[in-house]
Amino acid sequence: EKERVKTLEKNEKEFVDVWDKIPSFMVETQETKFEKLQMLQGTNSIDTKIKEMISDAKEEFLILGSEKDISRFYHSDFIKSLNDSSLDFRLIISPAQKIPYFLEEIEKTRVKIMPNSKTENQCFIIKDSEEVMMFLRNAHHPSRSVFAIWAESRSMIDSMRTLFDYSWENSETIY
């Protein structure tokens, strides 16, 4: 046994060199197993996180919110950033009777409205089906009390994605 340990010790540098050559994406770390959750309060911290989500997005960006929420996103230049990008950007306004004037420059196939929704407090964002931000207090509250949860939780993302897809199918396109 001592001889085997000595042989292993002798070859230690060689083993370390081989280990270092393994690409990092092949090594599963403890960090990749954790789902992250972050609570955000106030307009500044939420806007910073939304900017980060937009800049990191690779494929799609989905938003469901009230006209007041969408107006806040518009005046923060998030809508312009998304419209200027190559992302599959879609937006549902709930409740609404028509598309707000400030969204006129956006391709109409990207925007739908839900006129029959009974609440104005629903607002969430999904990025690449990898991240979700859900507003617990949205634009209908004073800006200092706006509150959201950002997560990389698979179950939360899948649930919100299902809700978005269902809402998209049952919303109206206004030309």
PDB file of C-alpha atoms in Angstrom:
ATOM      1  CA  GLU A   1       0.000   0.000   0.000  1.00  0.00           C
ATOM      2  CA  LYS A   2       2.862   2.342   0.807  1.00  0.00           C
ATOM      3  CA  GLU A   3       4.384   1.673  -2.609  1.00  0.00           C
ATOM      4  CA  ARG A   4       1.086   2.559  -4.324  1.00  0.00           C
ATOM      5  CA  VAL A   5       0.841   5.790  -2.337  1.00  0.00           C
ATOM      6  CA  LYS A   6       4.442   6.648  -3.296  1.00  0.00           C
ATOM      7  CA  THR A   7       3.641   5.998  -6.964  1.00  0.00           C
ATOM      8  CA  LEU A   8       0.583   8.259  -6.734  1.00  0.00           C
ATOM      9  CA  GLU A   9       2.613  10.969  -5.012  1.00  0.00           C
ATOM     10  CA  LYS A  10       5.249  10.703  -7.714  1.00  0.00           C
ATOM     11  CA  ASN A  11       2.622  11.164 -10.434  1.00  0.00           C
ATOM     12  CA  GLU A  12       0.781  13.977  -8.615  1.00  0.00           C
ATOM     13  CA  LYS A  13       2.002  16.737 -10.943  1.00  0.00           C
ATOM     14  CA  GLU A  14       0.953  14.726 -13.979  1.00  0.00           C
ATOM     15  CA  PHE A  15      -2.538  14.160 -12.503  1.00  0.00           C
ATOM     16  CA  VAL A  16      -2.916  17.865 -11.713  1.00  0.00           C
ATOM     17  CA  ASP A  17      -1.871  18.794 -15.264  1.00  0.00           C
ATOM     18  CA  VAL A  18      -4.467  16.440 -16.739  1.00  0.00           C
ATOM     19  CA  TRP A  19      -7.124  17.734 -14.331  1.00  0.00           C
ATOM     20  CA  ASP A  20      -6.363  21.355 -15.314  1.00  0.00           C
ATOM     21  CA  LYS A  21      -6.802  20.500 -19.002  1.00  0.00           C
ATOM     22  CA  ILE A  22     -10.387  19.342 -18.502  1.00  0.00           C
ATOM     23  CA  PRO A  23     -12.655  22.159 -19.786  1.00  0.00           C
ATOM     24  CA  SER A  24     -14.565  23.852 -16.995  1.00  0.00           C
ATOM     25  CA  PHE A  25     -17.944  23.238 -18.631  1.00  0.00           C
ATOM     26  CA  MET A  26     -17.353  19.514 -18.170  1.00  0.00           C
ATOM     27  CA  VAL A  27     -16.826  19.852 -14.446  1.00  0.00           C
ATOM     28  CA  GLU A  28     -20.067  20.099 -12.506  1.00  0.00           C
ATOM     29  CA  THR A  29     -19.624  22.357  -9.551  1.00  0.00           C
ATOM     30  CA  GLN A  30     -21.772  22.839  -6.506  1.00  0.00           C
ATOM     31  CA  GLU A  31     -22.561  26.374  -7.757  1.00  0.00           C
ATOM     32  CA  THR A  32     -24.403  25.070 -10.837  1.00  0.00           C
ATOM     33  CA  LYS A  33     -26.802  23.111  -8.636  1.00  0.00           C
ATOM     34  CA  PHE A  34     -28.107  26.081  -6.649  1.00  0.00           C
ATOM     35  CA  GLU A  35     -31.082  28.099  -7.788  1.00  0.00           C
ATOM     36  CA  LYS A  36     -30.753  31.773  -6.960  1.00  0.00           C
ATOM     37  CA  LEU A  37     -33.387  34.096  -5.566  1.00  0.00           C
ATOM     38  CA  GLN A  38     -32.985  37.804  -4.967  1.00  0.00           C
ATOM     39  CA  MET A  39     -35.407  40.313  -3.477  1.00  0.00           C
ATOM     40  CA  LEU A  40     -35.261  43.805  -4.973  1.00  0.00           C
ATOM     41  CA  GLN A  41     -36.818  46.924  -3.483  1.00  0.00           C
ATOM     42  CA  GLY A  42     -37.070  50.369  -5.045  1.00  0.00           C
ATOM     43  CA  THR A  43     -36.893  51.561  -8.612  1.00  0.00           C
ATOM     44  CA  ASN A  44     -33.083  51.879  -8.776  1.00  0.00           C
ATOM     45  CA  SER A  45     -32.223  48.310  -7.802  1.00  0.00           C
ATOM     46  CA  ILE A  46     -35.014  46.881  -9.972  1.00  0.00           C
ATOM     47  CA  ASP A  47     -34.014  48.984 -12.995  1.00  0.00           C
ATOM     48  CA  THR A  48     -30.381  47.922 -12.598  1.00  0.00           C
ATOM     49  CA  LYS A  49     -31.402  44.253 -12.607  1.00  0.00           C
ATOM     50  CA  ILE A  50     -33.652  44.722 -15.661  1.00  0.00           C
ATOM     51  CA  LYS A  51     -30.781  46.409 -17.561  1.00  0.00           C
ATOM     52  CA  GLU A  52     -28.551  43.467 -16.650  1.00  0.00           C
ATOM     53  CA  MET A  53     -31.203  40.987 -17.826  1.00  0.00           C
ATOM     54  CA  ILE A  54     -31.594  42.813 -21.160  1.00  0.00           C
ATOM     55  CA  SER A  55     -27.847  42.997 -21.789  1.00  0.00           C
ATOM     56  CA  ASP A  56     -27.392  39.287 -20.945  1.00  0.00           C
ATOM     57  CA  ALA A  57     -30.381  38.073 -22.990  1.00  0.00           C
ATOM     58  CA  LYS A  58     -29.541  35.893 -25.974  1.00  0.00           C
ATOM     59  CA  GLU A  59     -32.871  34.776 -27.447  1.00  0.00           C
ATOM     60  CA  GLU A  60     -36.055  36.204 -25.980  1.00  0.00           C
ATOM     61  CA  PHE A  61     -37.470  38.681 -23.530  1.00  0.00           C
ATOM     62  CA  LEU A  62     -41.099  38.447 -22.427  1.00  0.00           C
ATOM     63  CA  ILE A  63     -43.028  41.036 -20.408  1.00  0.00           C
ATOM     64  CA  LEU A  64     -46.531  40.987 -18.985  1.00  0.00           C
ATOM     65  CA  GLY A  65     -47.675  44.099 -17.158  1.00  0.00           C
ATOM     66  CA  SER A  66     -50.242  46.830 -16.797  1.00  0.00           C
ATOM     67  CA  GLU A  67     -50.172  49.926 -18.978  1.00  0.00           C
ATOM     68  CA  LYS A  68     -48.614  51.802 -16.055  1.00  0.00           C
ATOM     69  CA  ASP A  69     -45.836  49.171 -15.770  1.00  0.00           C
ATOM     70  CA  ILE A  70     -45.157  49.244 -19.500  1.00  0.00           C
ATOM     71  CA  SER A  71     -45.103  53.058 -19.404  1.00  0.00           C
ATOM     72  CA  ARG A  72     -42.473  52.945 -16.645  1.00  0.00           C
ATOM     73  CA  PHE A  73     -40.396  50.470 -18.685  1.00  0.00           C
ATOM     74  CA  TYR A  74     -40.792  52.713 -21.741  1.00  0.00           C
ATOM     75  CA  HIS A  75     -39.640  55.845 -19.904  1.00  0.00           C
ATOM     76  CA  SER A  76     -36.661  53.902 -18.506  1.00  0.00           C
ATOM     77  CA  ASP A  77     -35.672  53.101 -22.145  1.00  0.00           C
ATOM     78  CA  PHE A  78     -36.046  49.332 -21.617  1.00  0.00           C
ATOM     79  CA  ILE A  79     -38.608  49.036 -24.429  1.00  0.00           C
ATOM     80  CA  LYS A  80     -36.336  50.937 -26.838  1.00  0.00           C
ATOM     81  CA  SER A  81     -33.365  48.709 -25.935  1.00  0.00           C
ATOM     82  CA  LEU A  82     -35.451  45.607 -26.564  1.00  0.00           C
ATOM     83  CA  ASN A  83     -36.962  46.942 -29.779  1.00  0.00           C
ATOM     84  CA  ASP A  84     -33.492  47.819 -31.117  1.00  0.00           C
ATOM     85  CA  SER A  85     -32.122  44.356 -30.270  1.00  0.00           C
ATOM     86  CA  SER A  86     -32.396  41.142 -32.269  1.00  0.00           C
ATOM     87  CA  LEU A  87     -34.209  39.415 -29.396  1.00  0.00           C
ATOM     88  CA  ASP A  88     -37.613  37.809 -29.733  1.00  0.00           C
ATOM     89  CA  PHE A  89     -39.292  40.479 -27.655  1.00  0.00           C
ATOM     90  CA  ARG A  90     -42.998  40.116 -26.799  1.00  0.00           C
ATOM     91  CA  LEU A  91     -45.196  42.208 -24.584  1.00  0.00           C
ATOM     92  CA  ILE A  92     -48.662  41.697 -23.067  1.00  0.00           C
ATOM     93  CA  ILE A  93     -50.518  44.659 -21.577  1.00  0.00           C
ATOM     94  CA  SER A  94     -53.122  43.638 -19.011  1.00  0.00           C
ATOM     95  CA  PRO A  95     -55.701  45.089 -18.697  1.00  0.00           C
ATOM     96  CA  ALA A  96     -55.917  47.374 -21.725  1.00  0.00           C
ATOM     97  CA  GLN A  97     -58.375  48.326 -24.431  1.00  0.00           C
ATOM     98  CA  LYS A  98     -55.784  49.572 -26.916  1.00  0.00           C
ATOM     99  CA  ILE A  99     -52.029  49.725 -27.397  1.00  0.00           C
ATOM    100  CA  PRO A 100     -50.683  52.893 -25.741  1.00  0.00           C
ATOM    101  CA  TYR A 101     -49.488  55.686 -28.050  1.00  0.00           C
ATOM    102  CA  PHE A 102     -45.907  55.426 -26.774  1.00  0.00           C
ATOM    103  CA  LEU A 103     -45.591  51.898 -28.232  1.00  0.00           C
ATOM    104  CA  GLU A 104     -46.451  52.958 -31.800  1.00  0.00           C
ATOM    105  CA  GLU A 105     -42.892  52.428 -33.092  1.00  0.00           C
ATOM    106  CA  ILE A 106     -42.914  48.771 -31.979  1.00  0.00           C
ATOM    107  CA  GLU A 107     -43.853  46.082 -34.475  1.00  0.00           C
ATOM    108  CA  LYS A 108     -47.516  45.316 -33.751  1.00  0.00           C
ATOM    109  CA  THR A 109     -46.990  41.529 -33.809  1.00  0.00           C
ATOM    110  CA  ARG A 110     -44.839  41.906 -30.684  1.00  0.00           C
ATOM    111  CA  VAL A 111     -47.622  43.446 -28.569  1.00  0.00           C
ATOM    112  CA  LYS A 112     -50.936  42.020 -27.393  1.00  0.00           C
ATOM    113  CA  ILE A 113     -53.543  43.246 -24.954  1.00  0.00           C
ATOM    114  CA  MET A 114     -55.770  41.476 -22.437  1.00  0.00           C
ATOM    115  CA  PRO A 115     -58.877  43.652 -22.152  1.00  0.00           C
ATOM    116  CA  ASN A 116     -60.730  41.295 -19.801  1.00  0.00           C
ATOM    117  CA  SER A 117     -58.160  41.025 -17.027  1.00  0.00           C
ATOM    118  CA  LYS A 118     -59.571  42.037 -13.673  1.00  0.00           C
ATOM    119  CA  THR A 119     -56.341  43.091 -12.005  1.00  0.00           C
ATOM    120  CA  GLU A 120     -53.643  45.644 -12.708  1.00  0.00           C
ATOM    121  CA  ASN A 121     -51.130  44.251 -10.247  1.00  0.00           C
ATOM    122  CA  GLN A 122     -49.680  41.480 -12.427  1.00  0.00           C
ATOM    123  CA  CYS A 123     -46.245  42.206 -13.777  1.00  0.00           C
ATOM    124  CA  PHE A 124     -43.397  39.871 -14.614  1.00  0.00           C
ATOM    125  CA  ILE A 125     -40.442  39.511 -16.972  1.00  0.00           C
ATOM    126  CA  ILE A 126     -38.891  36.325 -18.371  1.00  0.00           C
ATOM    127  CA  LYS A 127     -35.430  36.273 -19.940  1.00  0.00           C
ATOM    128  CA  ASP A 128     -34.432  33.326 -22.154  1.00  0.00           C
ATOM    129  CA  SER A 129     -36.485  30.972 -19.962  1.00  0.00           C
ATOM    130  CA  GLU A 130     -33.519  31.191 -17.562  1.00  0.00           C
ATOM    131  CA  GLU A 131     -34.473  34.104 -15.321  1.00  0.00           C
ATOM    132  CA  VAL A 132     -37.730  35.588 -14.067  1.00  0.00           C
ATOM    133  CA  MET A 133     -38.574  38.813 -12.270  1.00  0.00           C
ATOM    134  CA  MET A 134     -41.959  39.008 -10.581  1.00  0.00           C
ATOM    135  CA  PHE A 135     -43.257  42.254  -9.176  1.00  0.00           C
ATOM    136  CA  LEU A 136     -44.982  41.932  -5.826  1.00  0.00           C
ATOM    137  CA  ARG A 137     -45.624  45.679  -5.820  1.00  0.00           C
ATOM    138  CA  ASN A 138     -45.630  47.114  -9.309  1.00  0.00           C
ATOM    139  CA  ALA A 139     -45.960  50.583 -10.861  1.00  0.00           C
ATOM    140  CA  HIS A 140     -49.296  51.141  -9.126  1.00  0.00           C
ATOM    141  CA  HIS A 141     -47.366  51.699  -5.891  1.00  0.00           C
ATOM    142  CA  PRO A 142     -45.080  54.663  -5.092  1.00  0.00           C
ATOM    143  CA  SER A 143     -41.642  54.174  -6.673  1.00  0.00           C
ATOM    144  CA  ARG A 144     -39.917  53.767  -3.296  1.00  0.00           C
ATOM    145  CA  SER A 145     -42.173  50.838  -2.398  1.00  0.00           C
ATOM    146  CA  VAL A 146     -41.871  48.950  -5.708  1.00  0.00           C
ATOM    147  CA  PHE A 147     -40.817  45.420  -4.809  1.00  0.00           C
ATOM    148  CA  ALA A 148     -39.813  42.442  -6.977  1.00  0.00           C
ATOM    149  CA  ILE A 149     -38.335  38.979  -6.761  1.00  0.00           C
ATOM    150  CA  TRP A 150     -35.737  37.861  -9.286  1.00  0.00           C
ATOM    151  CA  ALA A 151     -35.026  34.146  -9.583  1.00  0.00           C
ATOM    152  CA  GLU A 152     -33.248  31.447 -11.527  1.00  0.00           C
ATOM    153  CA  SER A 153     -35.631  28.852 -10.129  1.00  0.00           C
ATOM    154  CA  ARG A 154     -36.651  26.329 -12.765  1.00  0.00           C
ATOM    155  CA  SER A 155     -40.115  25.800 -11.240  1.00  0.00           C
ATOM    156  CA  MET A 156     -40.824  29.544 -11.030  1.00  0.00           C
ATOM    157  CA  ILE A 157     -39.594  30.164 -14.561  1.00  0.00           C
ATOM    158  CA  ASP A 158     -41.632  27.274 -15.982  1.00  0.00           C
ATOM    159  CA  SER A 159     -44.769  28.430 -14.134  1.00  0.00           C
ATOM    160  CA  MET A 160     -44.441  32.015 -15.310  1.00  0.00           C
ATOM    161  CA  ARG A 161     -43.586  30.896 -18.846  1.00  0.00           C
ATOM    162  CA  THR A 162     -46.747  28.753 -18.926  1.00  0.00           C
ATOM    163  CA  LEU A 163     -48.761  31.742 -17.696  1.00  0.00           C
ATOM    164  CA  PHE A 164     -47.197  34.008 -20.334  1.00  0.00           C
ATOM    165  CA  ASP A 165     -47.825  31.523 -23.165  1.00  0.00           C
ATOM    166  CA  TYR A 166     -51.442  31.017 -22.063  1.00  0.00           C
ATOM    167  CA  SER A 167     -51.960  34.780 -21.776  1.00  0.00           C
ATOM    168  CA  TRP A 168     -50.362  35.345 -25.202  1.00  0.00           C
ATOM    169  CA  GLU A 169     -52.687  32.815 -26.818  1.00  0.00           C
ATOM    170  CA  ASN A 170     -55.733  34.395 -25.164  1.00  0.00           C
ATOM    171  CA  SER A 171     -54.804  38.033 -25.777  1.00  0.00           C
ATOM    172  CA  GLU A 172     -55.760  40.249 -28.686  1.00  0.00           C
ATOM    173  CA  THR A 173     -53.556  41.686 -31.392  1.00  0.00           C
ATOM    174  CA  ILE A 174     -54.513  45.249 -32.253  1.00  0.00           C
ATOM    175  CA  TYR A 175     -53.463  46.479 -35.694  1.00  0.00           C
TER     176      TYR A 175
END
